[in-house]
Amino acid sequence: MTEQLNRITVHGTPVVPGIAYGPAIWPSSRPELVTDAPALDEADREAAVDAFVAAAKAVENRLLGRAAEATGAAAEVLQANAAMAADRGWIGAAKKSIAGGVPPVQAAIAATEQFVVLFTKVGGLMAERVTDLEDIRDRVIAELSGLPEPGVPMPETPSVLCADDLAPADTAGLDATKIIGLVTIYGGPTSHTAIIARQLGIPCIVAAKELESISAGIPILIDGTTGDVIAEPDPGHARELVEQSRIDRERVSTWTGPGQTADGRPVDVLANVQDGAGARAAASTAAGGIGLFRTELCFLGRETEPTVDEQAAIYAEVLEAFAGKKVIIRTLDAGSDKPLKFANHQEEANPALGVRGVRIAWQDMGILNRQLDAIAAAAASTNSSPWVMAPMIATPAEAKCFADAVRARDLVPGVMVEIPAAALLADQILEHVEFLSIGTNDLAQYTMAADRMSSELADLTDPWQPAVLALVARTAQAGQAAGKRVGVCGEAAADPLLACVLAGLGVSSLSCAAASVAGVGAKVGSVTMAQCEAAAAAVLATGDPVAARKAAADAIS
Ligand code: PEP
Ligand code: MG
């Protein structure tokens, strides 16, 4: 695509695949944030408090009204934002400063700043809520100042919405026939913009830092697979790409498996699940099995360890949903971003590098042994033979120790490759286990020394990082040499184009969220193994994710 089009003006992080072509539009401007203003007279303060409360209430009611008209995720985000407008802490902070003489607009600015600092400090998902809170502030200020509500215009012609970032109140009421794509300067893969775009099924790119250079009205082409935003492309070629993307979507909606390339080379497409309900939902897709059952997610709220019987009942539900098919159960990956009260024993300065995952077992084999007993009981009661793998394996000796415990229960042992050390010694690890599953989320975190929860470091933890893919290649080669299966179960496997690259690197299965199964299966089914291999070789010759995506797209198209 890149060679035939005029120029790529901007690049961002792609979050929802697809192509959109139309004029760029930008939301109407937000109120100016004036922080200096004379103090209120004593006599005016009570009325000012009332005016602030009334403005916040008006904003809350408007958002609730829109929530009532919306459905699904859109309704949920609007309700959550309405709750933010009614937040006692935020309103209380503003009321307190108004009572002290600060005018309502400045009080709203100060109260918001106070919470923004707090959210940013907490980081992760909380930090991504900063945009939502600032949106509430702007709406309340507009209300107080008698200005029109800030937000997204409703265009006559189908347009691509460009923005700094989008708050739920902007995105939740969007009409996908009028707003055909989204691009934002800020935001991450879990921001509301991405959630709503996924729900609307429109292509979306976030963190497009140079987007400001695109003015309203300019025709743009966005590619939600590569992250490219191209200003004023050749119109004929742009329309062809849009049509191709429509055909791709149709192919996805009719994909029924099995996972294989266009020339019939099998590549299993499996689902990641977290409990029985998730497994049953995944069973309604064309997933060929379960590639990752994250058992720790069943027990996040638990104060005490679930009994063997309790665990066995949960695992049996998952096995029953995929009776007769491959199911890979991962033993507890407690710690770091998924702390379990009954498993994590102490505060650690750096939990991602601490006693997490299988490392807990090295201090006390009890929890692991009881979990393996439960898995064995579930396997017996459902007459199935699950594969069982450990997270966070770092050495061949650890793999052996885990495999011995699994084999002692007649189960099939494997390990995850999430630590570069495990990828580098994959051949030795394979002497002890039957299969490997690469967790690209953690493998990227540890290879790039970048916290996977940090949206600021999203460029580094991008699974398209060639260094991460070089470790995947090495692991897959070790699997082929040993005649054992190597899958990928991190987010990388959910990206259809990257899935083709992974297949070309020699990976034998791809496991992703159930919602991504058809997209991945259809894409892999549309290309030959030779194309996948060419894409893989091209990607390994690049030095960054932008070049890697382009190399893969060029090799496959
Ligand atoms: C991974 O690290 O890629 C993985 C699949 O495990 P989790 O995301 O649960 O840490
Ligand atoms: Mg992991």
Coordinates of C-alpha atoms and ligand atoms in Angstrom, one line a residue:
M1 CA 0.0 0.0 0.0
T2 CA 2.7 2.4 0.9
E3 CA 4.5 2.5 -2.4
Q4 CA 1.5 3.4 -4.4
L5 CA 0.2 6.2 -2.2
N6 CA 1.5 9.7 -2.1
R7 CA 3.0 10.0 1.4
I8 CA 2.5 8.8 4.9
T9 CA 2.2 11.8 7.0
V10 CA 1.5 10.3 10.4
H11 CA 2.0 7.0 12.2
G12 CA 0.3 5.8 15.4
T13 CA -0.5 2.6 17.3
P14 CA -3.1 0.6 15.4
V15 CA -5.8 -0.8 17.7
V16 CA -8.8 -1.8 15.5
P17 CA -8.0 -3.2 12.0
G18 CA -9.7 -2.0 8.8
I19 CA -9.3 0.8 6.3
A20 CA -11.3 4.1 6.2
Y21 CA -11.1 6.9 3.7
G22 CA -12.8 10.3 4.1
P23 CA -12.4 13.9 5.2
A24 CA -10.8 14.5 8.6
I25 CA -12.9 16.2 11.2
W26 CA -11.9 17.5 14.6
P27 CA -14.2 18.0 17.7
S28 CA -15.2 21.5 18.5
S29 CA -12.9 23.4 20.7
R30 CA -12.8 23.0 24.5
P31 CA -13.3 26.0 26.8
E32 CA -10.2 28.0 27.6
L33 CA -8.8 27.1 31.0
V34 CA -8.4 30.5 32.7
T35 CA -6.8 29.9 36.1
D36 CA -6.5 33.5 37.2
A37 CA -9.6 35.3 38.4
P38 CA -10.5 37.7 41.2
A39 CA -11.7 36.1 44.4
L40 CA -15.5 36.0 45.0
D41 CA -17.1 38.3 47.5
E42 CA -18.2 36.7 50.7
A43 CA -21.8 37.3 49.8
D44 CA -21.6 35.6 46.4
R45 CA -20.0 32.4 47.5
E46 CA -23.1 30.4 48.5
A47 CA -24.8 31.2 45.1
A48 CA -21.6 30.2 43.3
V49 CA -21.5 26.8 45.1
D50 CA -25.1 26.3 44.0
A51 CA -24.3 27.2 40.4
F52 CA -21.4 24.8 40.4
V53 CA -23.5 22.0 41.8
A54 CA -26.3 22.7 39.3
A55 CA -23.8 22.7 36.4
A56 CA -22.3 19.3 37.4
K57 CA -25.8 17.9 37.8
A58 CA -26.8 19.2 34.3
V59 CA -23.8 17.5 32.9
E60 CA -24.5 14.3 34.8
N61 CA -28.1 14.2 33.6
R62 CA -27.1 14.8 30.0
L63 CA -24.7 11.9 30.1
L64 CA -27.2 9.7 31.8
G65 CA -29.7 10.6 29.0
R66 CA -27.3 9.6 26.4
A67 CA -26.5 6.4 28.3
A68 CA -30.2 5.5 28.2
E69 CA -30.1 5.8 24.4
A70 CA -26.9 3.8 24.0
T71 CA -26.3 0.1 24.3
G72 CA -23.4 -2.2 25.4
A73 CA -20.0 -0.7 26.1
A74 CA -21.2 2.7 25.0
A75 CA -23.9 2.8 27.7
E76 CA -21.5 1.5 30.3
V77 CA -18.8 4.2 29.6
L78 CA -21.4 7.0 29.6
Q79 CA -22.8 5.8 32.9
A80 CA -19.3 5.6 34.3
N81 CA -18.7 9.2 33.1
A82 CA -22.0 10.4 34.5
A83 CA -20.8 8.9 37.8
M84 CA -17.6 10.9 37.6
A85 CA -19.6 14.1 37.1
A86 CA -21.4 13.2 40.3
D87 CA -18.3 12.2 42.2
R88 CA -18.5 13.4 45.8
G89 CA -14.7 13.7 46.1
W90 CA -14.4 15.9 43.0
I91 CA -17.5 18.0 43.7
G92 CA -16.5 18.3 47.4
A93 CA -13.0 19.6 46.5
A94 CA -14.5 22.2 44.1
K95 CA -17.2 23.3 46.6
K96 CA -14.6 23.7 49.3
S97 CA -12.5 26.1 47.2
I98 CA -15.6 28.1 46.1
A99 CA -16.6 28.5 49.7
G100 CA -13.0 29.8 50.2
G101 CA -13.6 32.5 47.5
V102 CA -12.4 30.7 44.3
P103 CA -14.8 31.3 41.4
P104 CA -16.5 28.1 40.1
V105 CA -14.6 27.7 36.8
Q106 CA -11.3 28.0 38.6
A107 CA -12.5 25.7 41.3
A108 CA -13.4 23.0 38.7
I109 CA -9.9 23.4 37.2
A110 CA -8.1 23.1 40.5
A111 CA -10.2 20.1 41.7
T112 CA -9.6 18.3 38.4
E113 CA -5.9 18.9 38.6
Q114 CA -5.8 17.4 42.1
F115 CA -7.4 14.2 40.8
V116 CA -5.4 14.1 37.6
V117 CA -2.2 14.1 39.7
L118 CA -3.6 11.2 41.8
F119 CA -4.7 9.1 38.8
T120 CA -1.4 9.7 37.0
K121 CA 0.5 8.6 40.1
V122 CA -1.5 5.3 40.3
G123 CA -0.8 4.8 36.6
G124 CA -2.1 2.1 34.3
L125 CA -5.8 2.0 33.7
M126 CA -6.4 4.9 36.2
A127 CA -4.0 7.1 34.2
E128 CA -6.1 6.4 31.1
R129 CA -9.2 7.8 33.0
V130 CA -7.5 11.3 33.1
T131 CA -9.0 12.2 29.7
D132 CA -12.5 11.3 31.0
L133 CA -12.2 13.5 34.0
E134 CA -10.8 16.4 32.0
D135 CA -13.8 16.0 29.7
I136 CA -16.2 16.3 32.6
R137 CA -14.3 19.4 33.7
D138 CA -14.7 21.0 30.3
R139 CA -18.4 20.2 30.1
V140 CA -19.0 21.7 33.5
I141 CA -17.0 24.8 32.6
A142 CA -19.0 25.2 29.3
E143 CA -22.2 24.9 31.3
L144 CA -21.1 27.4 33.9
S145 CA -20.0 29.9 31.1
G146 CA -23.1 29.5 28.9
L147 CA -21.0 28.0 26.1
P148 CA -22.1 25.2 23.7
E149 CA -21.2 21.7 24.9
P150 CA -17.7 20.7 23.7
G151 CA -17.6 17.6 21.5
V152 CA -17.8 15.9 18.2
P153 CA -19.7 17.4 15.3
M154 CA -22.2 15.2 13.3
P155 CA -20.8 15.4 9.7
E156 CA -23.0 15.2 6.6
T157 CA -20.4 13.0 4.7
P158 CA -18.8 9.9 6.3
S159 CA -15.7 11.3 7.9
V160 CA -12.6 10.2 9.9
L161 CA -12.7 11.7 13.4
C162 CA -9.3 13.1 14.6
A163 CA -8.8 14.3 18.1
D164 CA -6.3 14.7 20.9
D165 CA -8.1 12.0 22.8
L166 CA -11.8 11.1 23.0
A167 CA -13.8 10.9 26.1
P168 CA -16.7 8.5 26.4
A169 CA -19.2 11.3 26.1
D170 CA -17.7 12.1 22.7
T171 CA -17.5 8.6 21.4
A172 CA -20.5 6.8 22.9
G173 CA -23.1 8.4 20.8
L174 CA -21.2 8.0 17.5
D175 CA -22.9 6.9 14.4
A176 CA -20.7 4.4 12.5
T177 CA -22.2 5.4 9.2
K178 CA -21.0 9.0 9.7
I179 CA -17.8 8.5 11.7
I180 CA -16.0 5.8 9.7
G181 CA -12.7 5.8 11.6
L182 CA -10.9 7.2 14.6
V183 CA -7.4 8.6 15.1
T184 CA -6.2 10.1 18.4
I185 CA -2.9 11.8 19.4
Y186 CA -3.0 10.3 22.9
G187 CA -4.6 7.1 24.4
G188 CA -3.5 3.5 24.5
P189 CA -5.0 0.1 23.4
T190 CA -7.3 0.1 26.4
S191 CA -8.5 3.7 26.3
H192 CA -12.2 4.4 25.7
T193 CA -11.5 5.4 22.1
A194 CA -10.3 1.9 21.4
I195 CA -13.1 0.2 23.3
I196 CA -15.8 2.2 21.4
A197 CA -14.1 1.8 18.1
R198 CA -14.0 -2.0 18.6
Q199 CA -17.7 -2.0 19.5
L200 CA -18.6 0.2 16.4
G201 CA -16.4 -2.0 14.3
I202 CA -14.5 1.0 12.8
P203 CA -10.8 1.2 12.2
C204 CA -8.9 3.0 15.0
I205 CA -5.4 4.3 15.6
V206 CA -4.2 5.8 18.8
A207 CA -1.0 7.6 19.9
A208 CA -0.5 9.2 16.5
K209 CA 1.7 12.0 17.9
E210 CA 2.0 14.1 14.7
L211 CA -1.8 14.1 14.0
E212 CA -2.0 17.9 14.5
S213 CA -0.5 18.4 11.1
I214 CA -3.7 17.1 9.5
S215 CA -6.3 19.9 9.2
A216 CA -10.1 19.4 9.1
G217 CA -11.5 18.8 5.7
I218 CA -8.4 17.1 4.2
P219 CA -9.1 13.6 2.8
I220 CA -7.3 11.0 4.8
L221 CA -6.8 7.2 4.5
I222 CA -6.3 5.3 7.8
D223 CA -5.1 1.8 8.1
G224 CA -6.0 0.2 11.4
T225 CA -3.6 -2.7 10.8
T226 CA -0.4 -0.7 10.1
G227 CA -1.2 2.5 12.0
D228 CA -0.6 4.6 8.9
V229 CA -2.6 7.9 8.4
I230 CA -2.1 9.1 4.9
A231 CA -3.1 12.6 3.8
E232 CA -4.6 13.2 0.4
P233 CA -3.9 9.7 -1.1
D234 CA -4.7 8.8 -4.7
P235 CA -8.5 8.6 -4.5
G236 CA -8.9 5.6 -6.9
H237 CA -6.3 3.6 -5.0
A238 CA -7.8 4.6 -1.6
R239 CA -11.2 3.4 -2.7
E240 CA -9.7 0.1 -3.9
L241 CA -8.2 -0.4 -0.4
V242 CA -11.5 0.3 1.3
E243 CA -13.2 -2.2 -0.9
Q244 CA -10.5 -4.8 -0.2
S245 CA -11.0 -4.2 3.5
R246 CA -14.8 -4.7 3.2
I247 CA -14.1 -8.1 1.4
D248 CA -11.7 -9.0 4.3
R249 CA -14.4 -8.2 6.9
E250 CA -16.8 -10.4 5.0
R251 CA -14.3 -13.2 5.0
V252 CA -13.9 -12.9 8.7
S253 CA -17.6 -13.1 9.4
T254 CA -17.9 -16.3 7.4
W255 CA -14.7 -18.1 8.7
T256 CA -15.5 -21.4 10.3
G257 CA -12.0 -23.0 10.6
P258 CA -10.0 -25.1 10.8
G259 CA -6.9 -23.0 11.2
Q260 CA -4.7 -23.4 8.2
T261 CA -3.0 -21.3 5.5
A262 CA -4.4 -21.0 2.0
D263 CA -2.2 -23.8 0.8
G264 CA -3.5 -26.1 3.6
R265 CA -0.6 -25.9 6.1
P266 CA -2.2 -26.3 9.6
V267 CA -1.9 -23.4 12.1
D268 CA -4.2 -24.0 15.0
V269 CA -6.2 -21.0 16.0
L270 CA -7.2 -21.3 19.7
A271 CA -8.9 -19.1 22.3
N272 CA -7.6 -17.6 25.5
V273 CA -10.2 -18.0 28.4
Q274 CA -10.4 -17.3 32.1
D275 CA -13.3 -19.4 33.4
G276 CA -16.1 -21.8 32.4
A277 CA -18.4 -19.0 31.1
G278 CA -15.6 -17.7 28.9
A279 CA -14.8 -21.2 27.6
R280 CA -18.5 -21.7 26.7
A281 CA -18.5 -18.4 24.8
A282 CA -15.3 -19.3 23.1
A283 CA -16.8 -22.6 22.1
S284 CA -19.4 -20.8 19.9
T285 CA -16.5 -19.4 17.8
A286 CA -14.4 -21.5 15.3
A287 CA -11.6 -21.8 17.9
G288 CA -10.0 -25.2 17.6
G289 CA -9.4 -25.4 21.3
I290 CA -8.1 -23.4 24.2
G291 CA -4.5 -22.3 24.0
L292 CA -4.4 -20.5 27.4
F293 CA -6.6 -20.9 30.4
R294 CA -5.5 -18.2 32.8
T295 CA -6.4 -20.0 36.0
E296 CA -5.3 -17.2 38.3
L297 CA -8.1 -15.0 37.0
C298 CA -10.7 -17.3 38.6
F299 CA -9.4 -16.5 42.0
L300 CA -8.4 -12.8 42.0
G301 CA -10.8 -11.8 44.7
R302 CA -10.1 -14.8 47.0
E303 CA -8.7 -14.3 50.5
T304 CA -7.9 -18.0 50.9
E305 CA -6.8 -20.7 48.6
P306 CA -9.7 -22.6 46.9
T307 CA -9.8 -26.2 47.8
V308 CA -8.8 -29.0 45.4
D309 CA -12.5 -29.9 44.9
E310 CA -13.5 -26.3 44.2
Q311 CA -10.7 -25.9 41.7
A312 CA -11.4 -29.2 40.0
A313 CA -15.0 -28.1 39.5
I314 CA -14.0 -24.9 37.7
Y315 CA -11.4 -26.6 35.6
A316 CA -13.9 -29.3 34.6
E317 CA -16.3 -26.6 33.3
V318 CA -13.6 -25.4 31.0
L319 CA -12.6 -28.9 29.8
E320 CA -16.3 -29.8 29.2
A321 CA -16.8 -26.7 27.0
F322 CA -14.0 -28.0 24.7
A323 CA -14.6 -31.8 25.1
G324 CA -12.4 -33.7 22.7
K325 CA -10.3 -30.7 21.8
K326 CA -7.0 -29.4 22.9
V327 CA -7.1 -27.4 26.1
I328 CA -3.9 -25.9 27.7
I329 CA -4.3 -25.0 31.3
R330 CA -1.8 -22.6 32.8
T331 CA -0.9 -23.0 36.5
L332 CA -1.4 -19.9 38.6
D333 CA 0.4 -16.8 37.4
A334 CA 0.1 -14.9 40.6
G335 CA 1.9 -11.7 41.2
S336 CA 2.8 -8.5 39.6
D337 CA -0.3 -7.2 37.7
K338 CA -2.3 -10.2 39.0
P339 CA -1.7 -10.5 42.7
L340 CA -3.5 -13.3 44.6
K341 CA -3.9 -12.7 48.3
F342 CA -3.4 -16.4 49.2
A343 CA -0.3 -16.8 47.0
N344 CA 1.7 -13.6 47.2
H345 CA 3.3 -13.4 50.5
Q346 CA 5.3 -10.2 50.7
E347 CA 5.6 -6.7 49.4
E348 CA 8.2 -6.4 46.7
A349 CA 9.9 -3.3 45.3
N350 CA 9.7 -4.6 41.8
P351 CA 7.0 -7.3 41.6
A352 CA 7.3 -7.9 37.8
L353 CA 10.8 -9.1 38.5
G354 CA 9.9 -10.7 41.8
V355 CA 8.4 -13.9 43.1
R356 CA 5.6 -14.3 40.5
G357 CA 4.2 -17.2 38.5
V358 CA 5.9 -20.5 39.0
R359 CA 8.6 -18.9 41.2
I360 CA 6.0 -19.1 44.1
A361 CA 6.2 -22.9 43.8
W362 CA 10.0 -22.9 44.3
Q363 CA 9.4 -21.5 47.8
D364 CA 6.5 -23.7 48.6
M365 CA 5.4 -26.5 46.2
G366 CA 2.1 -26.9 48.1
I367 CA -0.1 -24.5 46.0
L368 CA 1.3 -25.9 42.8
N369 CA 0.9 -29.6 43.9
R370 CA -2.7 -29.0 45.0
Q371 CA -3.5 -27.2 41.7
L372 CA -2.1 -30.1 39.7
D373 CA -4.1 -32.5 41.8
A374 CA -7.2 -30.5 40.9
I375 CA -6.4 -30.4 37.2
A376 CA -5.8 -34.2 37.3
A377 CA -9.2 -34.7 39.0
A378 CA -10.9 -32.5 36.4
A379 CA -9.2 -34.4 33.6
A380 CA -10.4 -37.7 35.1
S381 CA -14.0 -36.6 35.7
T382 CA -14.3 -35.2 32.1
N383 CA -12.3 -38.0 30.5
S384 CA -9.9 -35.5 28.9
S385 CA -6.2 -35.0 28.6
P386 CA -5.4 -31.4 29.1
W387 CA -1.9 -30.0 28.5
V388 CA -0.6 -28.1 31.5
M389 CA 2.0 -25.3 31.4
A390 CA 3.8 -23.1 33.9
P391 CA 4.2 -19.3 33.6
M392 CA 7.5 -17.5 34.1
I393 CA 10.0 -20.3 33.5
A394 CA 13.5 -19.0 33.4
T395 CA 15.8 -22.1 33.3
P396 CA 15.8 -25.7 31.9
A397 CA 16.1 -26.9 35.6
E398 CA 12.8 -25.1 36.4
A399 CA 11.2 -26.7 33.4
K400 CA 12.3 -30.1 34.5
C401 CA 11.1 -29.7 38.0
F402 CA 7.6 -28.5 36.8
A403 CA 7.5 -31.3 34.1
D404 CA 8.2 -34.0 36.7
A405 CA 5.3 -32.8 38.9
V406 CA 3.0 -32.8 35.9
R407 CA 4.0 -36.2 34.5
A408 CA 3.6 -37.7 38.0
R409 CA -0.1 -37.0 37.4
D410 CA -0.3 -38.4 33.9
L411 CA -0.7 -34.9 32.4
V412 CA 1.2 -33.4 29.5
P413 CA 3.7 -30.8 30.6
G414 CA 4.8 -27.6 28.8
V415 CA 6.1 -24.2 29.8
M416 CA 5.6 -20.6 28.8
V417 CA 8.4 -18.7 27.2
E418 CA 8.0 -15.2 28.6
I419 CA 11.6 -14.5 29.8
P420 CA 14.3 -14.0 27.2
A421 CA 16.5 -16.6 29.0
A422 CA 13.9 -19.2 28.3
A423 CA 13.8 -18.3 24.6
L424 CA 17.6 -18.4 24.4
L425 CA 17.7 -21.9 25.9
A426 CA 14.5 -23.2 24.3
D427 CA 16.3 -26.2 22.9
Q428 CA 17.4 -27.3 26.4
I429 CA 14.0 -26.6 27.9
L430 CA 12.4 -28.7 25.2
E431 CA 14.4 -31.7 26.4
H432 CA 12.1 -31.7 29.5
V433 CA 8.7 -30.7 28.2
E434 CA 6.3 -31.6 25.4
F435 CA 5.5 -28.1 24.2
L436 CA 6.2 -24.4 24.6
S437 CA 3.8 -21.5 24.5
I438 CA 5.3 -18.0 24.0
G439 CA 3.7 -15.2 26.1
T440 CA 4.6 -12.2 24.0
N441 CA 3.1 -9.7 26.5
D442 CA 5.7 -10.6 29.1
L443 CA 8.4 -11.5 26.6
A444 CA 8.1 -8.0 25.2
Q445 CA 8.2 -6.5 28.7
Y446 CA 11.3 -8.4 29.7
T447 CA 13.1 -8.1 26.3
M448 CA 12.6 -4.3 26.1
A449 CA 12.9 -3.6 29.8
A450 CA 9.6 -1.7 29.6
D451 CA 6.6 -2.1 31.9
R452 CA 3.8 -3.7 29.9
M453 CA 1.3 -1.5 31.9
S454 CA 2.9 1.8 30.9
S455 CA 1.1 3.5 28.1
E456 CA 4.1 5.9 27.8
L457 CA 6.3 2.9 26.8
A458 CA 3.7 1.3 24.5
D459 CA 6.1 1.8 21.5
L460 CA 8.7 -0.4 23.3
T461 CA 6.3 -3.2 24.4
D462 CA 4.8 -3.3 20.9
P463 CA 4.8 -7.1 19.9
W464 CA 6.1 -6.0 16.5
Q465 CA 9.5 -5.2 18.0
P466 CA 11.9 -7.1 15.9
A467 CA 14.0 -8.1 18.9
V468 CA 11.0 -9.8 20.5
L469 CA 10.2 -11.5 17.2
A470 CA 13.8 -12.7 16.9
L471 CA 13.3 -14.5 20.2
V472 CA 10.0 -16.0 18.9
A473 CA 11.9 -17.2 15.8
R474 CA 14.6 -18.8 17.9
T475 CA 12.0 -20.5 20.1
A476 CA 10.0 -21.8 17.1
Q477 CA 13.2 -23.1 15.5
A478 CA 14.0 -25.0 18.6
G479 CA 10.5 -26.5 18.6
Q480 CA 10.9 -27.6 14.9
A481 CA 14.3 -29.1 15.6
A482 CA 12.8 -31.1 18.5
G483 CA 9.6 -32.0 16.7
K484 CA 7.5 -30.4 19.4
R485 CA 4.8 -27.7 19.2
V486 CA 5.4 -24.1 19.9
G487 CA 2.4 -21.8 20.2
V488 CA 2.0 -18.1 20.9
C489 CA -0.7 -17.0 23.4
G490 CA 0.1 -13.4 24.0
E491 CA -1.6 -10.4 22.4
A492 CA 0.6 -10.8 19.3
A493 CA -1.5 -13.7 18.3
A494 CA -4.6 -11.5 18.1
D495 CA -3.2 -9.3 15.4
P496 CA -4.1 -10.9 12.0
L497 CA -1.1 -9.6 10.1
L498 CA 1.3 -10.5 12.9
A499 CA -0.3 -13.9 13.2
C500 CA 0.8 -14.6 9.6
V501 CA 4.3 -13.5 10.5
L502 CA 4.3 -15.8 13.6
A503 CA 3.2 -18.7 11.4
G504 CA 6.0 -17.9 9.0
L505 CA 8.5 -17.9 11.9
G506 CA 7.4 -21.5 12.6
V507 CA 4.8 -21.1 15.3
S508 CA 2.3 -24.0 15.2
S509 CA -0.6 -22.4 17.1
L510 CA -2.0 -19.0 17.8
S511 CA -4.2 -18.4 20.8
C512 CA -6.1 -15.1 21.3
A513 CA -9.2 -13.6 22.8
A514 CA -12.3 -15.3 21.4
A515 CA -13.4 -12.1 19.7
S516 CA -10.2 -12.2 17.6
V517 CA -10.3 -15.8 16.6
A518 CA -12.2 -15.4 13.3
G519 CA -10.1 -12.4 12.2
V520 CA -6.9 -14.3 12.8
G521 CA -8.1 -17.5 11.3
A522 CA -9.5 -15.7 8.2
K523 CA -6.3 -13.8 7.6
V524 CA -4.0 -16.8 8.0
G525 CA -6.4 -18.7 5.7
S526 CA -6.0 -16.1 3.0
V527 CA -2.2 -16.4 2.6
T528 CA 0.2 -19.2 1.7
M529 CA 2.9 -20.5 4.1
A530 CA 5.5 -19.2 1.5
Q531 CA 4.0 -15.7 2.0
C532 CA 4.1 -16.1 5.8
E533 CA 7.7 -17.1 5.6
A534 CA 8.6 -14.2 3.3
A535 CA 6.8 -11.8 5.7
A536 CA 8.7 -13.3 8.6
A537 CA 12.1 -13.0 6.9
A538 CA 11.3 -9.4 6.0
V539 CA 10.2 -8.5 9.5
L540 CA 13.4 -10.0 11.0
A541 CA 15.5 -7.7 8.8
T542 CA 13.9 -4.6 10.2
G543 CA 14.8 -2.6 13.3
D544 CA 11.6 -1.2 14.6
P545 CA 7.8 -2.0 14.7
V546 CA 6.9 0.6 12.1
A547 CA 9.3 -0.9 9.6
A548 CA 8.3 -4.4 10.7
R549 CA 4.6 -3.8 10.0
K550 CA 5.3 -2.3 6.6
A551 CA 7.7 -5.1 5.7
A552 CA 5.0 -7.7 6.6
A553 CA 2.2 -5.9 4.8
D554 CA 4.4 -5.5 1.6
A555 CA 5.5 -9.1 1.7
I556 CA 2.0 -10.4 2.0
S557 CA 0.0 -8.1 -0.3
Ligands
PEP1 C1 1.9 -13.2 28.1 O1 2.7 -12.8 29.0 O2 2.0 -13.0 26.9 C2 0.8 -14.1 28.6 C3 0.0 -14.7 27.7 O3 0.5 -14.1 29.9 P1 -0.2 -12.9 30.7 O4 -0.6 -11.9 29.7 O5 -1.3 -13.6 31.4 O6 0.9 -12.5 31.6
MG2 MG 2.6 -13.5 31.0

